[in-house]
XYZ file of N, CA and C in Angstrom:
156
model
N 0.916 -14.389 1.591
C 1.145 -13.399 2.207
C -0.055 -12.332 2.371
N 0.223 -11.540 3.083
C -1.102 -10.657 3.371
C -0.539 -9.190 3.594
N -0.470 -8.511 2.882
C -0.049 -7.212 2.972
C -1.190 -6.147 3.016
N -1.130 -5.335 4.024
C -2.051 -4.306 4.273
C -1.438 -2.907 4.159
N -2.002 -1.974 3.525
C -1.390 -0.501 3.220
C -2.669 0.558 2.622
N -2.873 1.570 3.224
C -3.934 2.542 2.750
C -3.221 3.415 1.814
N -1.795 3.522 1.743
C -1.056 4.366 1.060
C -0.629 3.833 -0.614
N -0.541 2.608 -0.515
C -0.473 1.992 -1.951
C -1.307 0.862 -2.334
N -1.459 0.742 -3.892
C -2.347 -0.311 -4.284
C -1.633 -1.146 -5.437
N -1.940 -2.031 -5.664
C -1.327 -2.919 -6.747
C -1.570 -2.262 -7.828
N -0.330 -2.049 -8.646
C -0.422 -1.224 -9.756
C -0.988 -2.164 -11.118
N -1.978 -1.445 -11.947
C -2.540 -1.975 -12.778
C -1.632 -1.953 -14.372
N -0.989 -3.212 -14.454
C -0.208 -2.833 -15.484
C -0.545 -3.725 -16.709
N -1.842 -4.204 -16.854
C -2.431 -5.321 -17.815
C -2.224 -4.598 -19.086
N -2.180 -3.188 -19.420
C -2.025 -2.836 -20.396
C -0.417 -2.187 -20.845
N 0.518 -2.603 -20.136
C 1.744 -2.208 -20.067
C 2.542 -3.023 -20.399
N 2.610 -3.546 -21.436
C 3.467 -4.725 -21.935
C 4.985 -4.795 -21.492
N 5.366 -3.652 -21.933
C 6.674 -3.270 -21.687
C 7.308 -3.616 -20.355
N 6.362 -3.079 -19.301
C 6.378 -2.674 -17.894
C 6.441 -4.273 -17.315
N 5.582 -5.243 -17.838
C 5.298 -6.250 -17.449
C 6.350 -7.221 -17.913
N 6.943 -6.864 -18.964
C 8.253 -7.889 -19.294
C 9.272 -7.449 -18.635
N 9.631 -6.195 -18.312
C 10.744 -5.911 -17.571
C 10.444 -6.735 -16.115
N 9.385 -6.564 -15.511
C 9.079 -7.142 -14.231
C 9.525 -8.706 -14.531
N 8.914 -9.239 -15.469
C 9.208 -10.813 -15.754
C 10.497 -11.271 -15.746
N 11.398 -10.353 -16.621
C 12.940 -10.355 -16.672
C 13.584 -10.192 -15.392
N 13.158 -9.554 -14.598
C 13.586 -8.984 -13.226
C 13.578 -10.305 -12.089
N 12.230 -10.929 -12.505
C 11.792 -12.200 -11.706
C 13.045 -13.327 -12.015
N 13.005 -13.427 -13.419
C 13.928 -14.484 -13.706
C 15.435 -14.293 -13.227
N 15.947 -13.003 -13.441
C 17.301 -12.731 -12.927
C 17.420 -12.797 -11.407
N 16.445 -12.605 -10.690
C 16.517 -12.832 -9.369
C 16.411 -14.430 -8.967
N 15.493 -15.054 -9.475
C 15.525 -16.545 -9.465
C 16.712 -17.226 -9.536
N 17.374 -16.834 -10.842
C 18.807 -17.229 -10.996
C 19.852 -17.029 -10.074
N 19.827 -15.711 -9.287
C 20.876 -15.299 -8.486
C 20.441 -15.959 -7.194
N 19.355 -16.099 -6.792
C 18.841 -16.517 -5.457
C 18.834 -18.213 -5.543
N 18.584 -18.844 -6.644
C 18.215 -20.122 -6.665
C 17.063 -20.669 -6.341
N 16.001 -19.543 -6.090
C 14.584 -19.639 -5.886
C 13.758 -19.519 -7.195
N 13.307 -20.575 -7.641
C 12.498 -20.514 -9.134
C 11.121 -19.844 -8.892
N 10.707 -19.535 -7.720
C 9.311 -19.071 -7.355
C 9.366 -17.597 -7.079
N 10.310 -16.561 -7.655
C 10.292 -15.348 -7.275
C 9.264 -14.597 -7.892
N 8.461 -13.645 -7.057
C 7.319 -12.887 -7.800
C 7.590 -11.504 -7.148
N 7.577 -10.857 -7.993
C 7.842 -9.184 -7.679
C 6.174 -8.691 -7.950
N 6.060 -7.611 -7.148
C 4.814 -6.943 -7.106
C 4.639 -5.491 -7.356
N 4.146 -5.076 -8.246
C 4.159 -3.736 -8.532
C 3.191 -2.647 -7.794
N 3.578 -1.663 -6.977
C 2.723 -0.909 -6.236
C 2.899 0.485 -6.927
N 1.895 1.077 -6.892
C 1.584 2.481 -7.045
C 0.802 3.292 -5.834
N 1.471 4.413 -5.851
C 0.952 5.358 -4.721
C -0.742 5.613 -4.586
N -1.481 5.316 -3.777
C -2.800 5.311 -3.788
C -3.109 7.086 -3.512
N -4.451 7.530 -3.986
C -4.540 8.963 -3.754
C -5.428 8.927 -2.379
N -5.348 9.991 -1.519
C -5.792 10.184 -0.190
C -5.582 8.837 0.780
N -4.305 8.095 0.581
C -3.871 7.198 1.526
C -3.160 7.813 2.545
N -2.778 7.400 3.713
C -2.372 7.722 4.908
C -0.888 7.073 4.806
N -0.068 7.733 5.351
C 1.495 7.180 5.408
C 1.728 6.132 6.647
């Protein structure tokens, strides 16, 4: 996958254990619903100075 955007960047969640756990739980729930065991969610945050 190749995603290009100037408006957003991947959110740094390494020190946000609760946020990471929520995303993991959502991935597991989506994997169960879709039957696809390789669901991956990506968290983005708005970049400063980015273009829309």
